[in-house]
C-alpha positions as a LaTeX table, in Angstrom:
\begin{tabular}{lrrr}
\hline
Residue & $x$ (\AA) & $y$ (\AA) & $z$ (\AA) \\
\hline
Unk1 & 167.60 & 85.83 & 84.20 \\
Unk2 & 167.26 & 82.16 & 84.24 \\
Unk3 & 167.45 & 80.22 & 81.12 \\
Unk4 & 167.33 & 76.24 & 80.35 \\
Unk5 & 166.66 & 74.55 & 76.99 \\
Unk6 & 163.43 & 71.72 & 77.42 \\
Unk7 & 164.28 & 68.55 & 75.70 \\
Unk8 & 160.60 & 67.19 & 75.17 \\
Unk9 & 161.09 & 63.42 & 74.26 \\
Unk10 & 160.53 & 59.42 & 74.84 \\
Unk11 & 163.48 & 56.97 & 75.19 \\
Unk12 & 161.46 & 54.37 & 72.98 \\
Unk13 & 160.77 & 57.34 & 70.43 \\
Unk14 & 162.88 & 55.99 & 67.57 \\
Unk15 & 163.03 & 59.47 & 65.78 \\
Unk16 & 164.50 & 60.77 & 69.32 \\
Unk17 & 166.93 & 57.98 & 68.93 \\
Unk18 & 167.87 & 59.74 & 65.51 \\
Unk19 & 167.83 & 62.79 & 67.00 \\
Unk20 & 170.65 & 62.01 & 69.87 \\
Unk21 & 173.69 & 63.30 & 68.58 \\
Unk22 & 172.07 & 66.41 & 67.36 \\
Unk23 & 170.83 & 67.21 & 70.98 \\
Unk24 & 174.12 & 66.11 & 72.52 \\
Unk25 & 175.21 & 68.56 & 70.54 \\
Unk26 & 173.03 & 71.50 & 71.24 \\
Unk27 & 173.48 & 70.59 & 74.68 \\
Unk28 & 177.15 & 71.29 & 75.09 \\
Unk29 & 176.31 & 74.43 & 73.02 \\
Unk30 & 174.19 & 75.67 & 75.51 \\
Unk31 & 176.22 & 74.46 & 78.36 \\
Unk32 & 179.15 & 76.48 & 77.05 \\
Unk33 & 176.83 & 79.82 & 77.15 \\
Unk34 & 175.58 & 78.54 & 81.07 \\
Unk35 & 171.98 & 77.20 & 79.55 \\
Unk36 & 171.36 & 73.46 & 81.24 \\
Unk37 & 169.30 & 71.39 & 78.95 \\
Unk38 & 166.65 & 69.16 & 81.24 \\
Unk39 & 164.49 & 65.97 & 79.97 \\
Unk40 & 161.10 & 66.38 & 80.22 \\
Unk41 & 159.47 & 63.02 & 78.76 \\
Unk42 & 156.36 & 62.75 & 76.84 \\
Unk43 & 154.88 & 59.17 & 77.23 \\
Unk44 & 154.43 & 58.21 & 73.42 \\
Unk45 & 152.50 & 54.63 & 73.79 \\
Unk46 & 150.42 & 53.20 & 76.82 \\
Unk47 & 150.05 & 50.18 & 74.75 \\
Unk48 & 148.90 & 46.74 & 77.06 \\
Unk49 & 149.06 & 44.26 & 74.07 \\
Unk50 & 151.99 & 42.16 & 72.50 \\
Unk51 & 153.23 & 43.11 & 69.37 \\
Unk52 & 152.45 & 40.89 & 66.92 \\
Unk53 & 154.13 & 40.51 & 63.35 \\
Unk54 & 152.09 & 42.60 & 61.42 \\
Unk55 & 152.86 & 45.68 & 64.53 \\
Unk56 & 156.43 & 44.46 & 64.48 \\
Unk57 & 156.75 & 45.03 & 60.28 \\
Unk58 & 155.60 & 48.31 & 61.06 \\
Unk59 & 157.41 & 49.70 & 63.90 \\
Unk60 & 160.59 & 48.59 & 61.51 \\
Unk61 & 159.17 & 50.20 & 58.85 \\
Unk62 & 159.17 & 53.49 & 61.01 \\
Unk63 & 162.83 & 52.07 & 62.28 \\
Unk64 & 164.15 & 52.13 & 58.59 \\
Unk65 & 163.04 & 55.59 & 57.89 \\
Unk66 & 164.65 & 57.03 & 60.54 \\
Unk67 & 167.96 & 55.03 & 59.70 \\
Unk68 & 168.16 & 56.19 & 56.07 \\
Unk69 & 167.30 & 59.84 & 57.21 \\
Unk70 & 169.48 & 60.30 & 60.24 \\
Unk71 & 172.39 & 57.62 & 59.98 \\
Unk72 & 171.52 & 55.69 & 63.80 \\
Unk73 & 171.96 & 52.23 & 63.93 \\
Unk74 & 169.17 & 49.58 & 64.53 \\
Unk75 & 169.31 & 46.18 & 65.19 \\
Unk76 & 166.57 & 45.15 & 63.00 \\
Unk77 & 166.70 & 41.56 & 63.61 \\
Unk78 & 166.34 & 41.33 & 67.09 \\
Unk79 & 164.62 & 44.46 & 67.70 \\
Unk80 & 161.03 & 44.80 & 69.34 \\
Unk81 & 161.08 & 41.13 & 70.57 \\
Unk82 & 158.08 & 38.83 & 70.26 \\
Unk83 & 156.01 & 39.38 & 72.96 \\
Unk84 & 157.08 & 43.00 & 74.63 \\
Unk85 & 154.16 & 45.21 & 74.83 \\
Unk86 & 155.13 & 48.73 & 73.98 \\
Unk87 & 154.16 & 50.61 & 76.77 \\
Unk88 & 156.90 & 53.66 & 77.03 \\
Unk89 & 155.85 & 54.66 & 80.74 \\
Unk90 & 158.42 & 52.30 & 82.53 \\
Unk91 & 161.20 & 53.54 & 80.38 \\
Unk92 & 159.80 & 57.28 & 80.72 \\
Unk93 & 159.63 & 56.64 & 84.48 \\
Unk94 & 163.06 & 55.29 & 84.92 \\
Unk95 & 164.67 & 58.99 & 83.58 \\
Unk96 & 162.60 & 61.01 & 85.83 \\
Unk97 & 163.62 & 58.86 & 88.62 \\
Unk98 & 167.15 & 59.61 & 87.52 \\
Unk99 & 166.78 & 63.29 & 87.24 \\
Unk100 & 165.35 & 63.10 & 90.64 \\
Unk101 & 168.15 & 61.35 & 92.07 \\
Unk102 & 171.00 & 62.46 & 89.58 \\
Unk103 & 170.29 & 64.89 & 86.99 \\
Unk104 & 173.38 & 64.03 & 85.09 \\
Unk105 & 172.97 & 60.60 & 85.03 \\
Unk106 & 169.85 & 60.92 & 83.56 \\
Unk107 & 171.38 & 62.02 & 80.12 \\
Unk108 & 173.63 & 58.78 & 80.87 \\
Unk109 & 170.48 & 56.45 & 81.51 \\
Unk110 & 168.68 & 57.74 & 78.50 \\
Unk111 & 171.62 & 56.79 & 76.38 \\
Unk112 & 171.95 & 53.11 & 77.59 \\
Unk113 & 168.09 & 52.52 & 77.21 \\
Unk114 & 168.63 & 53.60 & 73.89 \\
Unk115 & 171.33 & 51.68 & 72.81 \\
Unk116 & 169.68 & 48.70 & 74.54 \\
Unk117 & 166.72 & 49.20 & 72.52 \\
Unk118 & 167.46 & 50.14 & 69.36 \\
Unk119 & 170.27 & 48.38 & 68.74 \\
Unk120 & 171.07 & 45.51 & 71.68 \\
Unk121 & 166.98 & 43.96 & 71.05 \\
Unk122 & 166.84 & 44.81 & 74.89 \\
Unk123 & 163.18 & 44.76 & 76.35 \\
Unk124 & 163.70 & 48.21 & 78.45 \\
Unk125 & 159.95 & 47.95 & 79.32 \\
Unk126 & 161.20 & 45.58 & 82.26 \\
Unk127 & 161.90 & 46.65 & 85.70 \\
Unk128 & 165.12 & 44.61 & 85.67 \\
Unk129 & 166.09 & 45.90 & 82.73 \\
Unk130 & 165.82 & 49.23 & 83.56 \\
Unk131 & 167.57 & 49.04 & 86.98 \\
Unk132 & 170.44 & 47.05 & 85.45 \\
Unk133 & 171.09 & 50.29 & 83.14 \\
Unk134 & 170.33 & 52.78 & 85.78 \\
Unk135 & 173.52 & 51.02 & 87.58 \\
Unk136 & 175.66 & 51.08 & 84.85 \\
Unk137 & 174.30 & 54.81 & 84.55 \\
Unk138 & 176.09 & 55.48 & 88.13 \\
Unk139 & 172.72 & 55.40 & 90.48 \\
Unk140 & 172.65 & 52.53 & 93.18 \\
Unk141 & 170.79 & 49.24 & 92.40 \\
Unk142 & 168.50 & 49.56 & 95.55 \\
Unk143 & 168.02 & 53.16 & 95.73 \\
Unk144 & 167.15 & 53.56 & 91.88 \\
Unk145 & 164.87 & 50.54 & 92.44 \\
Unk146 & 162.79 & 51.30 & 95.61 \\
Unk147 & 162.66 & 55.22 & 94.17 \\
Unk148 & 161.49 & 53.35 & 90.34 \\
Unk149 & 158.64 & 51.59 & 92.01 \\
Unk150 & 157.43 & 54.54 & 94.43 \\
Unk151 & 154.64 & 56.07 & 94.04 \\
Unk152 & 156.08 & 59.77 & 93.60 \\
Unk153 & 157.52 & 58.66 & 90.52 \\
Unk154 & 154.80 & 57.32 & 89.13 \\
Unk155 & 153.04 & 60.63 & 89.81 \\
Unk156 & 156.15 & 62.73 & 88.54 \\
Unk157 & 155.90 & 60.92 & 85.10 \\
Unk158 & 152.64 & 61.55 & 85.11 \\
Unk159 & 153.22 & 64.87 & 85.57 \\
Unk160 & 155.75 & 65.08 & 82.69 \\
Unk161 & 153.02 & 63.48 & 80.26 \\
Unk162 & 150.26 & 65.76 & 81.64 \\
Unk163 & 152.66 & 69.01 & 81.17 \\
Unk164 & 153.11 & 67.66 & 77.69 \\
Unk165 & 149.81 & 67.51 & 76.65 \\
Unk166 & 148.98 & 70.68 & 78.00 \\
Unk167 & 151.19 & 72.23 & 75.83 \\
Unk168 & 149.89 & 70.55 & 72.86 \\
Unk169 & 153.26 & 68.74 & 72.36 \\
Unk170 & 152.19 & 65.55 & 70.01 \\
Unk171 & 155.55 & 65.06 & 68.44 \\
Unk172 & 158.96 & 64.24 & 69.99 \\
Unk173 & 161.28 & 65.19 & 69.55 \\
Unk174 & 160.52 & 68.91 & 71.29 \\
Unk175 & 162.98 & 71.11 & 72.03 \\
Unk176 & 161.99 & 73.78 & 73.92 \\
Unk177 & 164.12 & 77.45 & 75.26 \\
Unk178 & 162.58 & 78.86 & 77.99 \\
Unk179 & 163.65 & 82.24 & 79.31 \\
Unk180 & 162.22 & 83.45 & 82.15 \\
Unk181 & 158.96 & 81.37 & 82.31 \\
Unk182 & 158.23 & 82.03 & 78.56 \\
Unk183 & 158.90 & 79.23 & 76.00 \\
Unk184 & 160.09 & 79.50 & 72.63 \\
Unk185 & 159.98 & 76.38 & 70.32 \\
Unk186 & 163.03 & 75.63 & 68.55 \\
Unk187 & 162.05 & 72.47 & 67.12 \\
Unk188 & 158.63 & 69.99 & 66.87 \\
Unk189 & 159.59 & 67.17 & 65.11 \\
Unk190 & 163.96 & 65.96 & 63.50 \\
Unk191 & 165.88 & 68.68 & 62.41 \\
Unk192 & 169.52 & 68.67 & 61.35 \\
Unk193 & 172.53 & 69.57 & 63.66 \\
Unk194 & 173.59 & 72.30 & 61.03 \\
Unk195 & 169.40 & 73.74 & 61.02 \\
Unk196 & 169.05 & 74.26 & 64.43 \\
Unk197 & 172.08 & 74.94 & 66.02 \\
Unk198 & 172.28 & 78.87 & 64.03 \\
Unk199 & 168.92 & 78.51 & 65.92 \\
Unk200 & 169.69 & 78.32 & 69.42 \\
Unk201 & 172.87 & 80.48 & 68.94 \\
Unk202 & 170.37 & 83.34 & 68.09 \\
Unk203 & 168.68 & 82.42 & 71.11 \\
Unk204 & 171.01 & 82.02 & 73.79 \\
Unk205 & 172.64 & 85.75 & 71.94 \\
Unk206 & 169.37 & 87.09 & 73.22 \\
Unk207 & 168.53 & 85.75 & 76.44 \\
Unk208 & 172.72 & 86.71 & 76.93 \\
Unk209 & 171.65 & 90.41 & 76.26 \\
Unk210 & 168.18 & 90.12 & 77.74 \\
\hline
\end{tabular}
């Protein structure tokens, strides 16, 4: 029967940035019981403004939270640089493309627009940006780039988001078991390693004996 684990999520989600370890993880967990764990991202701002100070002071404020409560480092001086509009699409966009050329390298992409985010005060809303990563990621400049700017992908992240909001996802991070066509929902929102992996051991125990 075929199982996979849904990681519901958005690389410029900072509480999915303090959720990384844990779903590294849960993710060899389920590897080691033959469950792949797949992105699926859910496209948290379409934003088409600047930030400004005032939006800056409180996207930190949401940054500090999440550093007292899970540990994950921030650059909170150069972070969210004057003048990037926070539109999470691109970044969104640039994993699917990944999983659609290399669905490994997608787990390494969505680390390295982390880390360039969150704590190199990297703009990963740029095209360049993105592109640079994916080839550090493994995927070749001008394939990753023509396949970024195609049309497909911008209809397979729309996809994603539309899947999401079917479901009536509106937190990330999600993470999702799915057995068989039916979901269960392990997690809406940041949960401990040591909460959720007893969890998904009780899971993957009965989709083993399913």
């Amino acid at each position: 029967m075929a199982s996979r684990l849904l990681y519901v999520m958005d690389p410029m989600c900072s509480w999915c940035w303090g959720f990384a370890p844990v779903v590294e993880a849960l993710a060899e967990q389920a590897a080691a019981a033959g469950v792949p764990l797949q992105i699926v991202v859910g496209g948290l701002r379409r934003d088409q403004v600047a930030i400004d100070a005032a939006a800056r002071v409180r996207y930190l404020g949401y940054w500090q939270a999440v550093n007292a409560s899970t540990g994950q480092l921030f650059d909170f001086d150069h972070g969210l640089p004057e003048g990037m509009v926070y539109d999470t699409e691109p970044a969104c966009r640039a994993l699917v493309t990944a999983r659609q050329l290399d669905a490994p390298s997608a787990w390494t992409l969505l680390k390295l627009i982390q880390q360039a985010f969150y704590t190199e005060g990297a703009d990963v809303t740029q095209a360049s940006v993105l592109v640079a990563l994916a080839e550090r990621a493994g995927i070749p400049r001008i394939e990753f780039a023509e396949a970024f700017d195609s049309q497909a992908m911008v209809d397979a992240t729309a996809a994603d988001f539309a899947w999401v909001q079917d479901l009536g996802i509106a937190g990330f991070p999600t993470l999702l078991a799915e057995r068989d066509g039916q979901l269960a929902l392990l997690t809406n929102g940041y949960q401990p390693l040591e909460a959720l992996s007893p969890l998904l051991e009780r899971w993957l125990e009965r989709a083993a004996n399913a």
